Coordinates of C-alpha atoms in Angstrom, one line a residue:
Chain V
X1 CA 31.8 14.0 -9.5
X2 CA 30.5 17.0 -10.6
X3 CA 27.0 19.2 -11.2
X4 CA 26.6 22.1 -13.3
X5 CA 23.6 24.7 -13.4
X6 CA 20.7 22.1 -12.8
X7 CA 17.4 22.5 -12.9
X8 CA 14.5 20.7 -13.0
X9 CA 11.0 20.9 -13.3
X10 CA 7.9 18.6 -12.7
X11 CA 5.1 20.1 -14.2
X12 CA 5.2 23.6 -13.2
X13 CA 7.2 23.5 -10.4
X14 CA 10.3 24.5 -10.9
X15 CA 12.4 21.9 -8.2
X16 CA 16.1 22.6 -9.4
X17 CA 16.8 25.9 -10.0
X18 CA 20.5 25.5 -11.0
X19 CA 22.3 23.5 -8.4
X20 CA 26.2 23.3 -8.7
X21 CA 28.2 20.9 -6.5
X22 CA 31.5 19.4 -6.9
X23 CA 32.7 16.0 -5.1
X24 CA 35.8 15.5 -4.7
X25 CA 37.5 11.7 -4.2
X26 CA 37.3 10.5 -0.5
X27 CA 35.1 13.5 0.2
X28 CA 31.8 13.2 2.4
X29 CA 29.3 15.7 1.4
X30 CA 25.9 16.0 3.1
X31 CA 22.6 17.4 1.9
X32 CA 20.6 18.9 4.8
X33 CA 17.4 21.3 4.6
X34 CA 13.6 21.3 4.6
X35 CA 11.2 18.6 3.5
X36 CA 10.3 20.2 -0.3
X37 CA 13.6 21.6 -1.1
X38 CA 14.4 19.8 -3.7
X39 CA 17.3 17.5 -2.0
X40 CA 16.3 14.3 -3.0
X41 CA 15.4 15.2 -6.6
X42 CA 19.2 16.4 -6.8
X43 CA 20.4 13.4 -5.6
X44 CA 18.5 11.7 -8.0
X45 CA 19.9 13.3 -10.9
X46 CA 23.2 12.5 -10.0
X47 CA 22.4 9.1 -11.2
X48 CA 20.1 10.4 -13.9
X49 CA 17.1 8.8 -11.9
X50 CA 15.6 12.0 -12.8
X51 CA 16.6 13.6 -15.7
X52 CA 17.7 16.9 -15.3
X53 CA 15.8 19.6 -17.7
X54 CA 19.4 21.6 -18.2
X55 CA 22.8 20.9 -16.6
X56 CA 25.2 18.5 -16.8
X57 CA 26.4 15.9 -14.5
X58 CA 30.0 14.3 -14.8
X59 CA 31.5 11.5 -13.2
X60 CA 34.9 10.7 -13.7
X61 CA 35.5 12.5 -16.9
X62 CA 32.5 11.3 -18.6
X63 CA 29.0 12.9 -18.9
X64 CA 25.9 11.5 -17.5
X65 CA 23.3 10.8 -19.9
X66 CA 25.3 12.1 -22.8
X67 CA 25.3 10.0 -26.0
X68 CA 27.9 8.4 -27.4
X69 CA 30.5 9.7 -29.4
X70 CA 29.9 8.7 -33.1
X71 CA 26.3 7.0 -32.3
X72 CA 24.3 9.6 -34.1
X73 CA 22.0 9.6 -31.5
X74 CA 20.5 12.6 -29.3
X75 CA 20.3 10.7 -26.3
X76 CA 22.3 8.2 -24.2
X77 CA 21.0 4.6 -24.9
X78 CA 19.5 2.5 -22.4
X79 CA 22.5 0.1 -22.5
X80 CA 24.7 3.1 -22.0
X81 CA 23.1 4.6 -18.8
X82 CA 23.3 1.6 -17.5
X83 CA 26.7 1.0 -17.7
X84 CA 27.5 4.4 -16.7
X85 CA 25.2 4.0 -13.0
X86 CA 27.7 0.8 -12.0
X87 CA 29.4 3.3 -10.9
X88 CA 27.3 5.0 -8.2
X89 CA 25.5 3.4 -5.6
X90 CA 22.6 4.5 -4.3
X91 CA 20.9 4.0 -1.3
X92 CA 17.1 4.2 -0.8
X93 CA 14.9 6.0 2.0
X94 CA 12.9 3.0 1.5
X95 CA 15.3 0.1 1.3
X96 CA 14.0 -1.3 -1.9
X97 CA 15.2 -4.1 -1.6
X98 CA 14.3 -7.2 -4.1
X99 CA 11.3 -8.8 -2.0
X100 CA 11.7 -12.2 -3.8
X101 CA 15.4 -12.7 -3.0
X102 CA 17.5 -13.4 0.3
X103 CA 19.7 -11.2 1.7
X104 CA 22.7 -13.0 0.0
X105 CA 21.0 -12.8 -3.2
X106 CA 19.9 -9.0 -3.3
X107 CA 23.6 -8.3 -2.4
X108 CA 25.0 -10.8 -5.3
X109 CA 22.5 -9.7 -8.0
X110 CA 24.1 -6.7 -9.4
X111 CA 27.7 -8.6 -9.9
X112 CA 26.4 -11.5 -11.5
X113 CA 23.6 -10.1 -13.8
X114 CA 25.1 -6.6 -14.2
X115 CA 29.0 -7.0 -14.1
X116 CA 28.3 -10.7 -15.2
X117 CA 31.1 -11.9 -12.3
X118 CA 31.4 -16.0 -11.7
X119 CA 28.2 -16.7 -9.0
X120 CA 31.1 -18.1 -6.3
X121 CA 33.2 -15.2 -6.7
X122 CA 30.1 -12.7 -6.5
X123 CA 29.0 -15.1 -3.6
X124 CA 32.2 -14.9 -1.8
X125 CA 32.2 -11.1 -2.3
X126 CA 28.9 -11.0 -1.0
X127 CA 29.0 -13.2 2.3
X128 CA 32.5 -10.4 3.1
X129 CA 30.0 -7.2 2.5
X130 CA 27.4 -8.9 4.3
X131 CA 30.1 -9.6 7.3
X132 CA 30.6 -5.9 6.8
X133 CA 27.1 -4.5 7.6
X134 CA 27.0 -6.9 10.4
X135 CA 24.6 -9.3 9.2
X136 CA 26.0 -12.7 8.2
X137 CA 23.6 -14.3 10.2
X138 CA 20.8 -13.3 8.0
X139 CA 22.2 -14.2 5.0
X140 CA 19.1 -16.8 4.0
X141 CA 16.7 -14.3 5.6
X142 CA 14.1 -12.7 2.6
X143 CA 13.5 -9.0 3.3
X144 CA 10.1 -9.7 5.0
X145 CA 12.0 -11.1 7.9
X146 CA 14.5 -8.5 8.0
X147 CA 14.1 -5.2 10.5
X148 CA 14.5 -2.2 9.1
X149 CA 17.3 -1.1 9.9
X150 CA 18.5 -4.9 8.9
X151 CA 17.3 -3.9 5.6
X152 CA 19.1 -1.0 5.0
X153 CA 22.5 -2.5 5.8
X154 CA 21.8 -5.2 3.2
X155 CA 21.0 -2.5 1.0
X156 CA 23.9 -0.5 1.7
X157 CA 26.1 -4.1 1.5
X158 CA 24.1 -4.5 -1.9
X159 CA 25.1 -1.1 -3.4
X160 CA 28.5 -1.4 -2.2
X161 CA 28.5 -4.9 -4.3
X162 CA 29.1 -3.1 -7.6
X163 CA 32.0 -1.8 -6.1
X164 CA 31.1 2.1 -7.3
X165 CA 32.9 5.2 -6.9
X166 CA 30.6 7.1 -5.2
X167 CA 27.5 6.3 -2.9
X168 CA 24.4 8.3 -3.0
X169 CA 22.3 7.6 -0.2
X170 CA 18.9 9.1 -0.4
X171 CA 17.5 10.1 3.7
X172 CA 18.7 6.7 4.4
X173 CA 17.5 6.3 8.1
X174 CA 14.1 8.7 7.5
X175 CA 11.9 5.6 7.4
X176 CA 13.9 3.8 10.7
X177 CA 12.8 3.6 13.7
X178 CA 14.7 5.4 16.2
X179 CA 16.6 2.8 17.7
X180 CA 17.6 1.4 14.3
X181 CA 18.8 4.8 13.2
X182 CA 22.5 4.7 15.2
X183 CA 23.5 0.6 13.4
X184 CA 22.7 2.6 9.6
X185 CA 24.6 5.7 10.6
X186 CA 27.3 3.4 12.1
X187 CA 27.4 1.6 9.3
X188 CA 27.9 4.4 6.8
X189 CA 30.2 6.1 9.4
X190 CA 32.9 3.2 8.6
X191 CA 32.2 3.9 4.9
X192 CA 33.1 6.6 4.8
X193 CA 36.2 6.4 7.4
X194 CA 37.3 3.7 4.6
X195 CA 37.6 6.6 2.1
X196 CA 34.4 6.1 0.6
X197 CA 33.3 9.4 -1.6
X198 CA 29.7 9.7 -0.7
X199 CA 26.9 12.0 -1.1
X200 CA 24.2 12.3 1.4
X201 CA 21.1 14.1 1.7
X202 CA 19.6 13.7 5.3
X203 CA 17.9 15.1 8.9
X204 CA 20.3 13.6 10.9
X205 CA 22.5 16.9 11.8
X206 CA 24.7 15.4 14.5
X207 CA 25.9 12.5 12.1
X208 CA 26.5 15.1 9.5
X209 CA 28.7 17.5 11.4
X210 CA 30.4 14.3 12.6
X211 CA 31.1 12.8 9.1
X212 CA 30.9 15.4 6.4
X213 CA 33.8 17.0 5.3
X214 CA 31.3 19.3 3.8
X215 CA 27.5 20.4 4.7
X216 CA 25.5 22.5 1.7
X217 CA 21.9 23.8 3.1
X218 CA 19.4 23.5 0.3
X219 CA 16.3 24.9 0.6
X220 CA 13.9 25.8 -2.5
X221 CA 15.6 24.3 -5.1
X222 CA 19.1 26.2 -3.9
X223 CA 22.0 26.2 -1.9
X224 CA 22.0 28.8 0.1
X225 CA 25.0 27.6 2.0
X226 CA 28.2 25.5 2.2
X227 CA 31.0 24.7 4.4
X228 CA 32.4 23.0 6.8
X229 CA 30.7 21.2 9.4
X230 CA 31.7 23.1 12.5
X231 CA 31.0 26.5 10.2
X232 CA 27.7 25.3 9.2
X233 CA 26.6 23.9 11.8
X234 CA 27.8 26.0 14.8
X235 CA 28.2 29.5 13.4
X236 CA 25.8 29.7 9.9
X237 CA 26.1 32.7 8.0
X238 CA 22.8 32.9 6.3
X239 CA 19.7 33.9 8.4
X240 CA 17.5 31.0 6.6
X241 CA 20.5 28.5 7.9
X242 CA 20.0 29.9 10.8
X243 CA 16.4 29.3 11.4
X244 CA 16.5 26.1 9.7
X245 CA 19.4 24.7 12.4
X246 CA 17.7 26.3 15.5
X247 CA 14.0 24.1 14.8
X248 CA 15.6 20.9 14.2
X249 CA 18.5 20.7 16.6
X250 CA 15.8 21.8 18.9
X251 CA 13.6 18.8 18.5
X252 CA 16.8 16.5 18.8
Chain K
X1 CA -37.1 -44.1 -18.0
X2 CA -35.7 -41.9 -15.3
X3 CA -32.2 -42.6 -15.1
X4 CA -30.3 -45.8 -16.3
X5 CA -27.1 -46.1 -14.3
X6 CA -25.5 -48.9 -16.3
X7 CA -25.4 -46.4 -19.2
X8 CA -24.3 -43.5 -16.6
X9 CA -21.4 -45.8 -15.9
X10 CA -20.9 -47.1 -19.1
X11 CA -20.4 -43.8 -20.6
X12 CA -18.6 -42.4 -17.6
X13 CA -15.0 -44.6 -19.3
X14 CA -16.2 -44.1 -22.7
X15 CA -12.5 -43.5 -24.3
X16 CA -14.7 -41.4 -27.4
X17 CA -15.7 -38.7 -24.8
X18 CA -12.5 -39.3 -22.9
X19 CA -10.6 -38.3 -26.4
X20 CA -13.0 -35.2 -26.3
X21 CA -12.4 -34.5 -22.7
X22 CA -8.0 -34.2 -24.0
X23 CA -8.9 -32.6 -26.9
X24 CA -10.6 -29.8 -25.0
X25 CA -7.2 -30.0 -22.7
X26 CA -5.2 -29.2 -25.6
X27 CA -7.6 -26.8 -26.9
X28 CA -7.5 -25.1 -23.5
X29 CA -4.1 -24.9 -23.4
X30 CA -2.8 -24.2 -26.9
X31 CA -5.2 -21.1 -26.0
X32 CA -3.8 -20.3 -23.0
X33 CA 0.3 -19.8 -24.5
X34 CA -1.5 -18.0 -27.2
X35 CA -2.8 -15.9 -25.0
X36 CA 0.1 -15.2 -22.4
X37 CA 2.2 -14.7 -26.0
X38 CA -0.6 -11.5 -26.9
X39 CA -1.4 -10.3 -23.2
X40 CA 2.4 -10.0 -22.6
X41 CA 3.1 -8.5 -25.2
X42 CA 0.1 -6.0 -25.0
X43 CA 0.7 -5.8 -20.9
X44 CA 4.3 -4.3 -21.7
X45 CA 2.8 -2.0 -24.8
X46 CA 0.5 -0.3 -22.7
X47 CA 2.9 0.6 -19.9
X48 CA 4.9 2.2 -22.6
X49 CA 5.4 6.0 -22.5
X50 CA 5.0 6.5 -26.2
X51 CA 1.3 6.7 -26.9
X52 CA 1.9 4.9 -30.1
X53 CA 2.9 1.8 -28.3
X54 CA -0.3 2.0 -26.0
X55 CA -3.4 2.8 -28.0
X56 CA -3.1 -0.2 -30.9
X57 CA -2.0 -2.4 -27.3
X58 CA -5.7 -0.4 -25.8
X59 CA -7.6 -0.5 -29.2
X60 CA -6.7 -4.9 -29.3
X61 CA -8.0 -5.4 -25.1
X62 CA -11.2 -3.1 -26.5
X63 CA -12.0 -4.8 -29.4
X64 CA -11.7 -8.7 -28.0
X65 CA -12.7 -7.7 -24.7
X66 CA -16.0 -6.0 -26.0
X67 CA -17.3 -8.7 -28.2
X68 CA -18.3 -12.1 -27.4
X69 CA -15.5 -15.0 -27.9
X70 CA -18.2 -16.7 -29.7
X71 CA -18.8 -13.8 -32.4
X72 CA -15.3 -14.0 -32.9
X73 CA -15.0 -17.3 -33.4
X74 CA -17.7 -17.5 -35.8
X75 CA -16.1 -14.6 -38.1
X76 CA -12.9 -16.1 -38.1
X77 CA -13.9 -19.8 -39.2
X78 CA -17.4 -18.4 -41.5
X79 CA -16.9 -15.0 -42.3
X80 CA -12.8 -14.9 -42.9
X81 CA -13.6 -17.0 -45.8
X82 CA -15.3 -14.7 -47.5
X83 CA -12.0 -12.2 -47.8
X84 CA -10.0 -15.0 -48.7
X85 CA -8.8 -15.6 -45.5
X86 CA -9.5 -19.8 -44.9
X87 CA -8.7 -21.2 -41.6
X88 CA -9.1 -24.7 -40.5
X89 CA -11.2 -26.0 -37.5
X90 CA -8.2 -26.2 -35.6
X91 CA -6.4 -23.2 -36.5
X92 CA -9.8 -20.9 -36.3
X93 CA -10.5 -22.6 -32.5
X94 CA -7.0 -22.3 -31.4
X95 CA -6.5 -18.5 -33.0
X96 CA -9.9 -17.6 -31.8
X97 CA -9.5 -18.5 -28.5
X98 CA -6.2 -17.6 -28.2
X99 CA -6.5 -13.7 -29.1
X100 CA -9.8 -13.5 -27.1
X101 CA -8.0 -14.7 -24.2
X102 CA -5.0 -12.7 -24.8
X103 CA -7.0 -9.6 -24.3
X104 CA -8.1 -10.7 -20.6
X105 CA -4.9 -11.7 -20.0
X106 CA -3.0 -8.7 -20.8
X107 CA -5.3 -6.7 -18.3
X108 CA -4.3 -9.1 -15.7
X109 CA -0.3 -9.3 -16.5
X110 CA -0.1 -5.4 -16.3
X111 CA -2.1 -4.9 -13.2
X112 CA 0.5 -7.5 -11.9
X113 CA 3.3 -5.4 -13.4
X114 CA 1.4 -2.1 -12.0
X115 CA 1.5 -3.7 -8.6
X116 CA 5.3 -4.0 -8.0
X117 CA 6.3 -0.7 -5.8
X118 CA 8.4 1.5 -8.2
X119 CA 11.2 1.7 -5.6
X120 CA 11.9 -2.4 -7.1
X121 CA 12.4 -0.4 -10.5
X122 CA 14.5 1.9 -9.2
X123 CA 16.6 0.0 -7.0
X124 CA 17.3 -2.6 -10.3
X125 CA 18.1 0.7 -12.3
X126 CA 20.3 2.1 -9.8
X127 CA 22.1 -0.8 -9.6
X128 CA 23.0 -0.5 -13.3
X129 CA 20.3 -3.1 -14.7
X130 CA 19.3 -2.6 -18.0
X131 CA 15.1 -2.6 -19.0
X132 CA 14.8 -5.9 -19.9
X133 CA 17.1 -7.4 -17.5
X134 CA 15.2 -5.1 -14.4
X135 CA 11.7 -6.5 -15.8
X136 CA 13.2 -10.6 -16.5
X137 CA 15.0 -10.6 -12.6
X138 CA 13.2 -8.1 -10.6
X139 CA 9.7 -7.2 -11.4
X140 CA 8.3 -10.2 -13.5
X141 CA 8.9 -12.7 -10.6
X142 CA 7.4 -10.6 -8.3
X143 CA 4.4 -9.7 -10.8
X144 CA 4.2 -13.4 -10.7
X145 CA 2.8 -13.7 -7.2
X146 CA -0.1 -11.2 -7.9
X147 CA -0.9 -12.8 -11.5
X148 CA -1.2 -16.1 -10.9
X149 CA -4.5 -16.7 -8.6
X150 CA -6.3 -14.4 -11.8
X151 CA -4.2 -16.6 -14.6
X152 CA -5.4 -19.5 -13.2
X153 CA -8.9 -18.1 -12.7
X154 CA -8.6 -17.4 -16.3
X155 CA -7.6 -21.1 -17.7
X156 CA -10.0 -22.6 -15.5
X157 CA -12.4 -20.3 -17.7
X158 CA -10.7 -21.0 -20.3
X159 CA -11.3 -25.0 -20.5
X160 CA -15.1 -24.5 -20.1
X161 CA -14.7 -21.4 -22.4
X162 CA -13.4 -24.3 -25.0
X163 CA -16.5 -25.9 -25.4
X164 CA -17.9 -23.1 -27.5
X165 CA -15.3 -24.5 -30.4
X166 CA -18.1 -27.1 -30.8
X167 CA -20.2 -24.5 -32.8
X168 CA -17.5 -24.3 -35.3
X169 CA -17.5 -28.2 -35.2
X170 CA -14.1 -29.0 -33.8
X171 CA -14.6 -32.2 -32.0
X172 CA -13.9 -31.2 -28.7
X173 CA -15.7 -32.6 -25.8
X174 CA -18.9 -30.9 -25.9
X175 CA -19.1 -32.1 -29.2
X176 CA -18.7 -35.1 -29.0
X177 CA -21.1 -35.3 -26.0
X178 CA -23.7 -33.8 -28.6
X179 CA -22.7 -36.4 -31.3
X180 CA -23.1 -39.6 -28.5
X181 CA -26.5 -38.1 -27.4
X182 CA -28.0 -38.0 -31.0
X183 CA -27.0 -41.5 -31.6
X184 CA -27.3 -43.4 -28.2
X185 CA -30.4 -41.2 -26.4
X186 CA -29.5 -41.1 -23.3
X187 CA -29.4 -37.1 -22.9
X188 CA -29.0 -36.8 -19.1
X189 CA -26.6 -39.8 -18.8
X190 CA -24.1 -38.8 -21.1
X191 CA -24.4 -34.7 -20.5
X192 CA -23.6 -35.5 -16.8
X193 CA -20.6 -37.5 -17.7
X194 CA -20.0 -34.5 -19.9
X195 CA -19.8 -32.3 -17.2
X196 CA -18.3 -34.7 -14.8
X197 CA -15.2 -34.4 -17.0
X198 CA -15.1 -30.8 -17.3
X199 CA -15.1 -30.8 -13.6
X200 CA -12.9 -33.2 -13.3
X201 CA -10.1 -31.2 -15.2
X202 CA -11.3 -28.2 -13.5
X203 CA -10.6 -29.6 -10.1
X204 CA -7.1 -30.6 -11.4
X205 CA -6.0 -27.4 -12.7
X206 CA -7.5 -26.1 -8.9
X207 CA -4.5 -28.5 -7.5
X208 CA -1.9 -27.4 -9.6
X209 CA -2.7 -23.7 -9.3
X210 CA -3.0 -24.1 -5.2
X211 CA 0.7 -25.2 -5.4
X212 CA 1.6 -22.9 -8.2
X213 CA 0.5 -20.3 -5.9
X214 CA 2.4 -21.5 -2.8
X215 CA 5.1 -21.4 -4.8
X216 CA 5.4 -17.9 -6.5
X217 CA 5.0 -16.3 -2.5
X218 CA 7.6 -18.2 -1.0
X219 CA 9.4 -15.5 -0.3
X220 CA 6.4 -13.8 1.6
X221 CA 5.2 -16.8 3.3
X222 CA 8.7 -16.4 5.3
X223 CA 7.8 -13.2 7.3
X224 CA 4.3 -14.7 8.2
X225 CA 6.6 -18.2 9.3
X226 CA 4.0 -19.0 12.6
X227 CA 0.8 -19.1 10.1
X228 CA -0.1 -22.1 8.0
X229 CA 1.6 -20.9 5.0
X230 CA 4.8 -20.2 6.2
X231 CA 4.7 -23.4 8.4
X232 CA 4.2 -25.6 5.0
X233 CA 7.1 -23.5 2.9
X234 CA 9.5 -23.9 6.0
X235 CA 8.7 -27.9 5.7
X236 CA 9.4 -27.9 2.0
X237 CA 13.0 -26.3 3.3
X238 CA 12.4 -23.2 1.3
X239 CA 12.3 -20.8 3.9
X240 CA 14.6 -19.9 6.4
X241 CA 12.7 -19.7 9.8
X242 CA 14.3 -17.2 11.9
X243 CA 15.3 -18.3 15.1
X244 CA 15.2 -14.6 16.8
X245 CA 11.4 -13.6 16.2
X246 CA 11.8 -10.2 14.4

């Protein structure tokens, strides 16, 4: 997967101002900085959730949000983003799961109405993912009677369902209590042991130097650093790396 | 004479008024998919991003919102004539109503659509769902559980509403009550029975909507599984009670 020169604006402010980043396969890249700095919105356009004002994004040889050879249009159809996001799973600092369906059904609903797979196979497929994230008990359970951090392993079972080539996961354990943190970040520490190629933006700096094979600093729409974990983390080359580090691993 | 119950209960199974009483139904809800066809259609046009699709989907909820349902029907059945335009009874009561209520509707259908968090569209797109198929499995069913008490506010309006097809003459059950009174007298007798029917369909629709609406939050009821609600979806076996209280 790769990102060239994006930027983006909402309204006046400029959010993006021409992010690069390059994923290789099996690679675990992690987004850290301050609240503001335009992390999320960058993850978001990886998916073309947001729409980048300039850039590109490609994934797998093809571009995101590019129309289609010999359509005559100037923009990617509806139809056609979709089909390109089945491959990317993303992850949501707010769960977002679907309210009105159980557990099971939230993780079988993209195959069967998206990759239109037979409901026992998808169901099978489900129940193994669920077994995964360590929640077959709570198969029946809606949402509502789900924990939080319950809720964002069905939502990481339910992303994983599609069977993409890349997860996104967006500050995945921000909203968790703290004792529900460690099962997510357990969870996606497996993922990514698997071989999983995942992109995550997040506060938790110990599970990032643990699981990235790369950290970039963001911070005002930039990166102002990259490299590996025990580089990053430990010996950071940029003064505003610096600072930013030394007031969050202080309150951990 | 003060009041002659033998007539009361005479009139009370009188099959003429009981004719009226499912003609009204009919009326009522004829209106009512005439309706849900416009507001839904007008709902989605006005949470469009293209301002072309929104104001003729704002300029229809303005004008049949702003005028009385009884104007309306009056232009369409008298006036439309006039340009050529000639509508039955039927037709003019069923159009009428149906347009008028269409505009209330939609109003109520997008607030519903309004009220799902955005994270539900996002999720659905993320996953690779398309528009129609994120509104049709995600949001729609869960708009349901906001719109329904207001819908069936709405045709519970709606069947008294119905009774104003009588000034166009369609003989619904408030016209016939009007045509029995005129040739049997007994005004009080028979207007009571009148009502007594409307109430009686009323209270009906009340039932079906109570259960309607039990129905469309089943999947909330479950994380409230101690309270009443809860209790009665987890006999009906459509919940799954946790046995661990979370």
């Amino acid at each position: 997967m790769e990102a060239r020169g994006i930027h983006k604006h909402f309204g006046r402010n400029h959010v993006l101002k021409g992010v690069d980043l390059t994923v290789e396969k099996g690679e675990v890249v992690v987004i850290i900085g301050p609240s503001g700095g335009g992390k999320s919105t960058f993850l978001r356009t990886l998916n073309y959730l947001d729409r980048p004002d300039s850039g590109e994004i490609w994934i797998n040889g093809t571009e995101m949000g590019a129309p289609e050879r010999g359509s005559g249009r100037m923009t990617l159809s509806d139809a056609g983003l979709s089909r390109q996001r089945r491959q990317i799973g993303m992850v949501f600092q707010q769960f977002n799961l679907f309210s009105h369906m159980t557990a099971l059904e939230n993780v079988m609903c993209g195959p069967v109405q998206v990759l239109k797979t037979a409901r026992a196979e998808a169901m099978a497929d489900a129940k193994r993912l669920l077994a995964l994230v360590g929640l077959t008990d709570k198969e029946e359970s809606y949402p509502g009677q789900l924990s939080g951090g319950q809720q964002q392993r069905v939502a990481i079972a339910r992303a994983l369902a599609m069977h993409p080539t890349v997860m996104l996961f967006d500050e995945p354990t921000s909203s968790l209590d703290p004792e529900m943190v460690s099962e997510v970040l357990q969870v996606m520490m497996n993922l990514s042991v698997q071989g999983m190629t995942m992109v995550i933006v997040t506060h938790e700096i110990r599970f990032a130097r643990k699981a990235a094979d790369r950290i970039l600093f963001m911070e005002d729409g930039r990166i102002i650093e990259e490299g590996r974990p025990q580089d990053l983390v430990d010996n950071p080359r940029n003064v505003r790396t610096k600072q930013f580090l030394s007031i969050v691993t202080d309150e951990a | 004479m003060i009041w002659d119950w033998t007539a009361f209960l005479h009139y009370l199974h009188s099959p003429y008024l009981m004719m009226g009483a499912l003609v009204s139904l009919a009326l009522s809800i004829g209106a009512m998919l005439i309706g849900l066809i416009f507001g839904v259609c007008a709902a989605m046009m006005r949470t469009s991003d293209r301002r072309w699709v929104r104001l003729p989907a704002s300029g229809y909820v303005w004008l049949f919102r702003g005028t009385p349902v009884l104007v309306q029907l009056i232009i369409i059945y008298t006036g439309l004539p006039q340009v050529g335009i000639q509508l039955g009874v039927v037709a003019s009561a069923l159009i009428g109503l149906g347009v008028n209520e269409g505009a209330y509707l939609a109003e109520i259908i997008r607030s519903g659509i309004s009220a799902v968090p955005k994270g539900q569209f996002e999720a659905a797109r993320a996953i690779g769902m398309t528009w129609p198929k994120t509104m049709r499995v995600i949001v729609m069913p869960q708009a349901m559980r906001i719109i329904i008490p207001p819908l069936g506010n709405a045709f519970n309006g709606l069947m008294k509403t119905s009774s104003l097809a009588s000034v166009i003459s369609m003989e619904e059950l408030l016209r016939r009550t009007e045509l029995l009174v005129q040739v049997q007298f007994k005004v009080l007798e028979i207007f009571i029975v009148s009502a007594l029917y409307y109430l009686i369909l009323t209270t009906l629709w009340g039932l079906i909507q109570h259960r309607l609406e039990a129905y469309a939050s089943r999947s909330v009821a479950g994380d409230r599984a101690s309270g009443p609600a809860g209790g009665r979806a987890a006999i009906q076996g459509n919940v799954a009670v946790p046995n661990d209280a979370v």
